[in-house]
PDB file of C-alpha atoms in Angstrom:
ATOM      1  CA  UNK A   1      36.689 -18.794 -39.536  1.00  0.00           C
ATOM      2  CA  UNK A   2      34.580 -17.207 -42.259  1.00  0.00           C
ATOM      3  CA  UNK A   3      32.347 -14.431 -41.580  1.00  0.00           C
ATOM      4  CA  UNK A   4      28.573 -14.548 -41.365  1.00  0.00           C
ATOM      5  CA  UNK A   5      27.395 -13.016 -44.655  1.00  0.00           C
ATOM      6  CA  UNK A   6      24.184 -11.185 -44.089  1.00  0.00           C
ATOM      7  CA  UNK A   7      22.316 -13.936 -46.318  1.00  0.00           C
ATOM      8  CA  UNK A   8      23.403 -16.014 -43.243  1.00  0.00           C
ATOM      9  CA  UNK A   9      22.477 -13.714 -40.814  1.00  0.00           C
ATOM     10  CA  UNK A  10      18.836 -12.991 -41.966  1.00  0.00           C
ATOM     11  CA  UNK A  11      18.077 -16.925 -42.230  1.00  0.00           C
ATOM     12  CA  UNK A  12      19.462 -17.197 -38.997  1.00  0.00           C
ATOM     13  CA  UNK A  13      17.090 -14.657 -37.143  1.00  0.00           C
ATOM     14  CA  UNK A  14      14.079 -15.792 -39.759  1.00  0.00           C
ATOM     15  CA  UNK A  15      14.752 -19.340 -38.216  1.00  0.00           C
ATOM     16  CA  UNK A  16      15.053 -18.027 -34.821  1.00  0.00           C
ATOM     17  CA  UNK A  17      11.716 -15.965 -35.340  1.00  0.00           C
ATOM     18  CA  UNK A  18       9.955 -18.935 -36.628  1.00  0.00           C
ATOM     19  CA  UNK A  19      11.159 -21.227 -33.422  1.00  0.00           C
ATOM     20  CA  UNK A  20       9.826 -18.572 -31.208  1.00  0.00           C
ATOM     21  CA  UNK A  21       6.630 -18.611 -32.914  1.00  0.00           C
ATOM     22  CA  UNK A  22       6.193 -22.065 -32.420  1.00  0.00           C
ATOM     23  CA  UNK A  23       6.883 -22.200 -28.726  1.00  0.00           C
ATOM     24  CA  UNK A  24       4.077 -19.530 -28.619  1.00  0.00           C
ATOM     25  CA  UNK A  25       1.995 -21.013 -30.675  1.00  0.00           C
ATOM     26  CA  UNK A  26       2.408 -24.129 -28.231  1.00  0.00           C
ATOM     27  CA  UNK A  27       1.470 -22.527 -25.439  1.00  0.00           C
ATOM     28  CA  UNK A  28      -1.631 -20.632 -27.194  1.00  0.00           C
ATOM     29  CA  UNK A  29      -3.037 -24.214 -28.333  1.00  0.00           C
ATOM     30  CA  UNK A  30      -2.439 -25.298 -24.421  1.00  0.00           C
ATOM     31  CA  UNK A  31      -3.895 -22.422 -22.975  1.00  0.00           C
ATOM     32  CA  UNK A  32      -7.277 -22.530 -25.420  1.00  0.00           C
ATOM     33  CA  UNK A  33      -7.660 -26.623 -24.478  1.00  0.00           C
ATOM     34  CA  UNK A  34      -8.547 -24.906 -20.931  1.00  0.00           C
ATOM     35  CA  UNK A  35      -5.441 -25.877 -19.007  1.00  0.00           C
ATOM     36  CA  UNK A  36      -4.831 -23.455 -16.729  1.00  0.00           C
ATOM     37  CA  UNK A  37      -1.083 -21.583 -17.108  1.00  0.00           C
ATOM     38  CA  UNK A  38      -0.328 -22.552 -13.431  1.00  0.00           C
ATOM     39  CA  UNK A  39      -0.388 -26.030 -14.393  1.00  0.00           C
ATOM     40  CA  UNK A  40       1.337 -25.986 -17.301  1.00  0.00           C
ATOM     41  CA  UNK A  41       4.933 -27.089 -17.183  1.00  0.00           C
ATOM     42  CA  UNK A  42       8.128 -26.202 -19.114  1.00  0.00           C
ATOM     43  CA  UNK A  43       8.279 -29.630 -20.606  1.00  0.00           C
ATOM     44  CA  UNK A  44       4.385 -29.508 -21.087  1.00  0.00           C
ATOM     45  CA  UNK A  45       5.192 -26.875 -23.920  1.00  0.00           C
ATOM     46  CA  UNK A  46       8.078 -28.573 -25.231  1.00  0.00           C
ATOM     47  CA  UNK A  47       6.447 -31.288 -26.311  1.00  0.00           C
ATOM     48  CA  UNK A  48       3.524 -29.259 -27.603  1.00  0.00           C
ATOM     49  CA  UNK A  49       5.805 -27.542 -29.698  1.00  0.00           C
ATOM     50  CA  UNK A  50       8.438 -30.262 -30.554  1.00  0.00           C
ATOM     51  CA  UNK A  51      11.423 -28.402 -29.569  1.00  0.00           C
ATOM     52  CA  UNK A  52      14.468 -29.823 -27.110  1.00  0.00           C
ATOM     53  CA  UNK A  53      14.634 -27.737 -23.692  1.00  0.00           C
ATOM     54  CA  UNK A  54      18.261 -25.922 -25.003  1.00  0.00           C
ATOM     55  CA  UNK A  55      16.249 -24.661 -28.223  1.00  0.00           C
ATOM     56  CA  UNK A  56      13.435 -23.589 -25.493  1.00  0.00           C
ATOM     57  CA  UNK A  57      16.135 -21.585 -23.605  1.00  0.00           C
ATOM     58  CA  UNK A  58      17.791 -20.109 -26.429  1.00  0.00           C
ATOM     59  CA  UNK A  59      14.652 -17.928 -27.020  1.00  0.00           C
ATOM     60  CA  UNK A  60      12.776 -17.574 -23.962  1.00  0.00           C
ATOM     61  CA  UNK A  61      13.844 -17.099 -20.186  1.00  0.00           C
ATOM     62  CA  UNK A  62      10.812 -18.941 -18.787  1.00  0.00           C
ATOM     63  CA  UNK A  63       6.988 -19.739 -19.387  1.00  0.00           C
ATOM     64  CA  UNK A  64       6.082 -16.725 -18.269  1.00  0.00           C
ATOM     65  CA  UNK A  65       8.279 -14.941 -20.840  1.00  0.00           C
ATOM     66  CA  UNK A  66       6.383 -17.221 -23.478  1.00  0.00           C
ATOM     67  CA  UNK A  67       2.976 -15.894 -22.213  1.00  0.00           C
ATOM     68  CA  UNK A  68       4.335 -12.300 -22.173  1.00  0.00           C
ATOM     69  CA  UNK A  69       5.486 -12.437 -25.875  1.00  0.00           C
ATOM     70  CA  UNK A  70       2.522 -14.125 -26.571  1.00  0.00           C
ATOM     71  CA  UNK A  71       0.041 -11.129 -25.867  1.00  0.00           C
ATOM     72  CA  UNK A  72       2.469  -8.154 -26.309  1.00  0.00           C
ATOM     73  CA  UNK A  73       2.153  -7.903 -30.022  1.00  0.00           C
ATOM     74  CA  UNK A  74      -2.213  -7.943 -28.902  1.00  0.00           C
ATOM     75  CA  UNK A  75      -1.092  -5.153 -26.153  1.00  0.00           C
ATOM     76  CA  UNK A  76       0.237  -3.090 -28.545  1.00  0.00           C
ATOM     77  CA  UNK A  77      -2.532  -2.867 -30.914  1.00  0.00           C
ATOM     78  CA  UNK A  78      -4.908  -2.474 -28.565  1.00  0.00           C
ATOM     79  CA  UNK A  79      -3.197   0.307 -27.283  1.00  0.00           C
ATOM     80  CA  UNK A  80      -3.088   1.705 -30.464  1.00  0.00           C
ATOM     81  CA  UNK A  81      -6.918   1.545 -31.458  1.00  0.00           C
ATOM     82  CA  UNK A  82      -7.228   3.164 -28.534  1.00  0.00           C
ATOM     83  CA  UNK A  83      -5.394   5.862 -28.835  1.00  0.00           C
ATOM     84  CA  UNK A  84      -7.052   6.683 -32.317  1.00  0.00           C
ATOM     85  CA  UNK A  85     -10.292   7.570 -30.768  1.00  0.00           C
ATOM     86  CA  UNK A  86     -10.523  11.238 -29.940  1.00  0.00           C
ATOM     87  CA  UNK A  87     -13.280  12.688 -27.673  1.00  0.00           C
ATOM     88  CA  UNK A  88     -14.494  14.972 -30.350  1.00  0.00           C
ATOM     89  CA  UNK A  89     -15.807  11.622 -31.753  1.00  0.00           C
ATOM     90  CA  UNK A  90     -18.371  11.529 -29.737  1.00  0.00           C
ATOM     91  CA  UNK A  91     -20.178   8.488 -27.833  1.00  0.00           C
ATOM     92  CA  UNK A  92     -21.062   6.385 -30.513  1.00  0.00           C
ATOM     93  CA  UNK A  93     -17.554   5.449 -31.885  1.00  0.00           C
ATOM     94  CA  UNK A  94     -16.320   5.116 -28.426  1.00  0.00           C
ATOM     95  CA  UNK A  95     -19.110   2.269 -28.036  1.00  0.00           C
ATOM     96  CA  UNK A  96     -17.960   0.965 -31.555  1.00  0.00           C
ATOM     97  CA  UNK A  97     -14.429   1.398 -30.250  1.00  0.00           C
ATOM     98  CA  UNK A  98     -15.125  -1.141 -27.420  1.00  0.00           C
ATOM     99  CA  UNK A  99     -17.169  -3.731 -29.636  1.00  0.00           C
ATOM    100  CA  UNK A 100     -13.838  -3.964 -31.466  1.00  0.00           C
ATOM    101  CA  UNK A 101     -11.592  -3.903 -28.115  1.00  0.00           C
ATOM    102  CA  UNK A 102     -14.204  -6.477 -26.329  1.00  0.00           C
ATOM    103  CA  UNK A 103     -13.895  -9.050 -30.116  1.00  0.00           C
ATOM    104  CA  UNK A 104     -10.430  -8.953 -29.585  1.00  0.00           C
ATOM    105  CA  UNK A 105     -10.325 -10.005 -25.888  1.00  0.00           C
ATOM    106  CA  UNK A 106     -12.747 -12.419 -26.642  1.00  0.00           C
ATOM    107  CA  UNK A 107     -10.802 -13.793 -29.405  1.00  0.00           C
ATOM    108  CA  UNK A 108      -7.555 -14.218 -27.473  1.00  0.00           C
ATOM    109  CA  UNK A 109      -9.335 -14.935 -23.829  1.00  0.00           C
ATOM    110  CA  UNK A 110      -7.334 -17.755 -22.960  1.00  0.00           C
ATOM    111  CA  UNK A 111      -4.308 -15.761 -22.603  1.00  0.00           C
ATOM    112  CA  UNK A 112      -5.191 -12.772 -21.413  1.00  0.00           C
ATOM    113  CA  UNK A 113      -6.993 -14.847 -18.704  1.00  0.00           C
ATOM    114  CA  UNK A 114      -3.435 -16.798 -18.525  1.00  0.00           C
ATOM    115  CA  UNK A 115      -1.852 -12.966 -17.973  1.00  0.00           C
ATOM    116  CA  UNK A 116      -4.616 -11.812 -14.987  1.00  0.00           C
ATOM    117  CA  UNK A 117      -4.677 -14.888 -13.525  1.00  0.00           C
ATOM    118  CA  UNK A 118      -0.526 -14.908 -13.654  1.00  0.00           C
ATOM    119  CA  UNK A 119      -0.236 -11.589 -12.585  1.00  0.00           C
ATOM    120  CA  UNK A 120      -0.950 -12.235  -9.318  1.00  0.00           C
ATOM    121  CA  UNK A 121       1.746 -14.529  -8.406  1.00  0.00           C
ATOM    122  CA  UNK A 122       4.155 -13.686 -10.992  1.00  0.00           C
ATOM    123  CA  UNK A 123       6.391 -10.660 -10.899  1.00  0.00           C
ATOM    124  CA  UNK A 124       7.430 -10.792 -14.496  1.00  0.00           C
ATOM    125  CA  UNK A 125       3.677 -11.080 -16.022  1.00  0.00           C
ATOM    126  CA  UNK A 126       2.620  -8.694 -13.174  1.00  0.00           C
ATOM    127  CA  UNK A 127       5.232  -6.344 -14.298  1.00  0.00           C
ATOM    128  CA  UNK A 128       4.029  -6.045 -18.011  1.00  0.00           C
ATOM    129  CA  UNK A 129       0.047  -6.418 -17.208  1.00  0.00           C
ATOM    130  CA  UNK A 130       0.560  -3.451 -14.858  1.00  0.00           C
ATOM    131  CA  UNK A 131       2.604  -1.787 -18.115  1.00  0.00           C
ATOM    132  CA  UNK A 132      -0.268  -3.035 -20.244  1.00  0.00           C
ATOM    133  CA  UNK A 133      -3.326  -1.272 -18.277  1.00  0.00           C
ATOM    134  CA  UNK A 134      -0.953   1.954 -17.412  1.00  0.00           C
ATOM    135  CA  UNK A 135      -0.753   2.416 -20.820  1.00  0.00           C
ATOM    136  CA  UNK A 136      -4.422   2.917 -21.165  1.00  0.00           C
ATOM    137  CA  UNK A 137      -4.606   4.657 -17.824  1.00  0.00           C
ATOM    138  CA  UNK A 138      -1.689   7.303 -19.446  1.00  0.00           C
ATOM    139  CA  UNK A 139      -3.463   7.825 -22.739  1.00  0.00           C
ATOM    140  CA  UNK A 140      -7.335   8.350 -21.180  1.00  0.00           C
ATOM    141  CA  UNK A 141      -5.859  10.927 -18.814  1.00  0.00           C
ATOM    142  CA  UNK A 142      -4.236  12.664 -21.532  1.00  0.00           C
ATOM    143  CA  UNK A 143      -7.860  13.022 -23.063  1.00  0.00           C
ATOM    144  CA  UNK A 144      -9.613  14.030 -19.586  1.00  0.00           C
ATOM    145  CA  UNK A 145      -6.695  16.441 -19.450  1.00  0.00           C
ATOM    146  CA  UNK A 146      -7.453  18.030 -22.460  1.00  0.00           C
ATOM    147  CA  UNK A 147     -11.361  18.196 -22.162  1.00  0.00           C
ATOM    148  CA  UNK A 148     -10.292  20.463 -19.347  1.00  0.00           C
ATOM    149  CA  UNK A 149      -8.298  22.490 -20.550  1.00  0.00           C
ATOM    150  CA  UNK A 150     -10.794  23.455 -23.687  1.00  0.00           C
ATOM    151  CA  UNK A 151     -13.567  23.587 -21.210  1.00  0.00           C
ATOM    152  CA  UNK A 152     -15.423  20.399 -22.069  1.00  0.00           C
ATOM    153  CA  UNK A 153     -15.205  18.368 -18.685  1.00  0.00           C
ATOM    154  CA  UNK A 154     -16.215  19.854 -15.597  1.00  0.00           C
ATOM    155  CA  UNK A 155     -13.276  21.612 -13.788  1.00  0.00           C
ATOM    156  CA  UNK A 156     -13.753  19.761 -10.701  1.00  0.00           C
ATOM    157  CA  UNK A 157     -13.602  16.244 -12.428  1.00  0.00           C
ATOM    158  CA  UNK A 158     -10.635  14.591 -11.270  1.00  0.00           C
ATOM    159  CA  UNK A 159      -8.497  13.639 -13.766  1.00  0.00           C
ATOM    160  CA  UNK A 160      -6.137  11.432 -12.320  1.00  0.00           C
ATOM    161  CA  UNK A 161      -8.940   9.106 -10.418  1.00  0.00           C
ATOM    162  CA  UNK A 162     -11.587   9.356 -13.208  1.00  0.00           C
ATOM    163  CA  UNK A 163      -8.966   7.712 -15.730  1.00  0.00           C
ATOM    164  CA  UNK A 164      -8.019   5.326 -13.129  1.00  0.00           C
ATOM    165  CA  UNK A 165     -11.812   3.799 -12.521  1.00  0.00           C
ATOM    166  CA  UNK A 166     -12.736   3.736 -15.817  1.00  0.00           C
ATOM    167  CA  UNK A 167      -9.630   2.323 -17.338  1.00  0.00           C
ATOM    168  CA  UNK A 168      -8.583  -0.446 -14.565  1.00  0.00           C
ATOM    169  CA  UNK A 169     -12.532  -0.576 -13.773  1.00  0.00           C
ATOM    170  CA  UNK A 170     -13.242  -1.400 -17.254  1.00  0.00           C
ATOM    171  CA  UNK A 171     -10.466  -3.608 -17.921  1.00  0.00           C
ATOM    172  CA  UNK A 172     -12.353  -6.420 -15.148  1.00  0.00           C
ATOM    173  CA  UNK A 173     -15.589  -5.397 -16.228  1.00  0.00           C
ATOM    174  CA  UNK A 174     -14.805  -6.637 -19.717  1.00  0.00           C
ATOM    175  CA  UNK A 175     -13.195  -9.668 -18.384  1.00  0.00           C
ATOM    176  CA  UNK A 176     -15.945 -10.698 -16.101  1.00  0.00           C
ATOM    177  CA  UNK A 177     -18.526  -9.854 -19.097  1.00  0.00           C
ATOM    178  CA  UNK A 178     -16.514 -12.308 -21.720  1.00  0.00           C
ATOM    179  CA  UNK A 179     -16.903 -14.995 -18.843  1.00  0.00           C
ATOM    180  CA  UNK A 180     -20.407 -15.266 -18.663  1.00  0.00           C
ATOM    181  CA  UNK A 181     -21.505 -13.700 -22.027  1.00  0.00           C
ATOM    182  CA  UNK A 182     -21.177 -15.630 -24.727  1.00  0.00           C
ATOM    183  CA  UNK A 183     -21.306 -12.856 -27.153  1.00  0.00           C
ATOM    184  CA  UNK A 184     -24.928 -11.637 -27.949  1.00  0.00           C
ATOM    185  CA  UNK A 185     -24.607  -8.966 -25.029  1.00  0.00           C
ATOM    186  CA  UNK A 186     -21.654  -7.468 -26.728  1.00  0.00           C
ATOM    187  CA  UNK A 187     -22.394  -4.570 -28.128  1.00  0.00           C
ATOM    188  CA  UNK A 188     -25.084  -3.386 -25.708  1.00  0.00           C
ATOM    189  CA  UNK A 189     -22.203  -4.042 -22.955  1.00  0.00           C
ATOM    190  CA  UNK A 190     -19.942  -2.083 -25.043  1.00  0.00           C
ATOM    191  CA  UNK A 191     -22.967   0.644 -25.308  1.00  0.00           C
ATOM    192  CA  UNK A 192     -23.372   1.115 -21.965  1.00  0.00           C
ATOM    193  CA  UNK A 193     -19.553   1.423 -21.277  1.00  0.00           C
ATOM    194  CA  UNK A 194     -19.176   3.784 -23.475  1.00  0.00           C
ATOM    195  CA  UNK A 195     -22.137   5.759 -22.108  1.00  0.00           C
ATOM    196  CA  UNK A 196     -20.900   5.499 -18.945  1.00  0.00           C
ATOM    197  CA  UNK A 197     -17.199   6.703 -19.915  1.00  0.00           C
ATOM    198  CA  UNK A 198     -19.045   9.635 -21.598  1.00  0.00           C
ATOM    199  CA  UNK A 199     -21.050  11.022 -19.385  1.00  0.00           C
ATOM    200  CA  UNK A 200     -19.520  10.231 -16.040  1.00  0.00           C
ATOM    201  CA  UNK A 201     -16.277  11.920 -17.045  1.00  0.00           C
ATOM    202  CA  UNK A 202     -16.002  13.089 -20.556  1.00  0.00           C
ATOM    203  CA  UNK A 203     -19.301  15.422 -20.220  1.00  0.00           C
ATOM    204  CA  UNK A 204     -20.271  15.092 -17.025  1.00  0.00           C
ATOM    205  CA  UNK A 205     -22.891  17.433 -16.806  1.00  0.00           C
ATOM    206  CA  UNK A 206     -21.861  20.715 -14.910  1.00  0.00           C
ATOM    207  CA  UNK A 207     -23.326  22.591 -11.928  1.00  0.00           C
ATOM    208  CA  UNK A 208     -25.869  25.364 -12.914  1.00  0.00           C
TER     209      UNK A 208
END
């Protein structure tokens, strides 16, 4: 047998890539025509995508590893905007920081419904939306932490709670306001979130 030469190799995993992509793609196009994920079979996507069940398998363990691949790439760079905002930034850029975070939902809502709506019935999408909003939870706390420590959020604020209301808290509130908004409200909702972040945590105001 001749060995793979790593020409081989790289079209090999740029043709595996691309396969992938269009079983995602697939299941994006399914999800935005309104069906709902429960109801959208194995063989639904296949033929969406126009690939034979074995190819299907060969990339993915199920649909719900499709939807999970789908939004982790959107996970990570949400995570990642949001750990570029610093406290020091003030209240303003944290509201501008949510405009952009609430765009983004709203451009992929169809799957990150598909992912809330999964999560509570599926262990594997429940597993990485917990990871997803953890993440958030881990990197606010990290900030209330530090406003502490310098002396810039009250010392009886509660770190671990405060992060976990506004992060989790915030996560439905931006889900529910995407549902019923269609996108004028935006940036006063991401105002007032902000504000709300702010003061009720990041300067709460302290006792005389």
């Amino acid at each position: 047998m001749r060995p793979v030469t790593r020409r081989q190799a790289d079209h090999h995993a740029s043709r595996s890539a691309a396969t992938a992509a269009q079983v995602m793609s697939a299941l994006e196009r399914l999800l935005n025509s309104r069906e709902a994920f429960s109801e959208i079979s194995v063989q639904r996507i296949l033929e969406e995508a126009g690939v034979s069940r074995a190819t299907f398998y060969a990339h993915f363990q199920s649909k719900s590893d499709v939807l999970v691949r789908l939004t982790n790439d959107l996970r990570e760079s949400l995570l990642s905007l949001v750990k570029q905002w610093v406290p020091a930034a003030g209240p303003e850029e944290l509201a501008q920081l949510f405009e952009e975070v609430i765009g983004i939902h709203r451009a992929h809502h169809s799957a990150l419904t598909a992912v809330r709506e999964a999560a509570a019935y599926d262990p594997v999408v429940n597993d990485f939306y917990t990871a997803d909003l953890e993440g958030f939870d881990e990197s606010t706390l990290r900030h209330l932490l530090s406003e502490q420590a310098a002396g810039l959020a009250p010392a009886d604020l509660d770190a671990v709670s405060a992060s976990r209301i506004i992060v989790w808290g915030g996560a439905q509130a931006i889900a529910h306001h995407i549902s019923v908004d269609a996108g004028g409200g935006d940036a006063a909702f991401a105002r007032e979130l902000a504000q709300i972040w702010w003061h009720g945590a990041y300067r709460r105001p302290c006792e005389p």
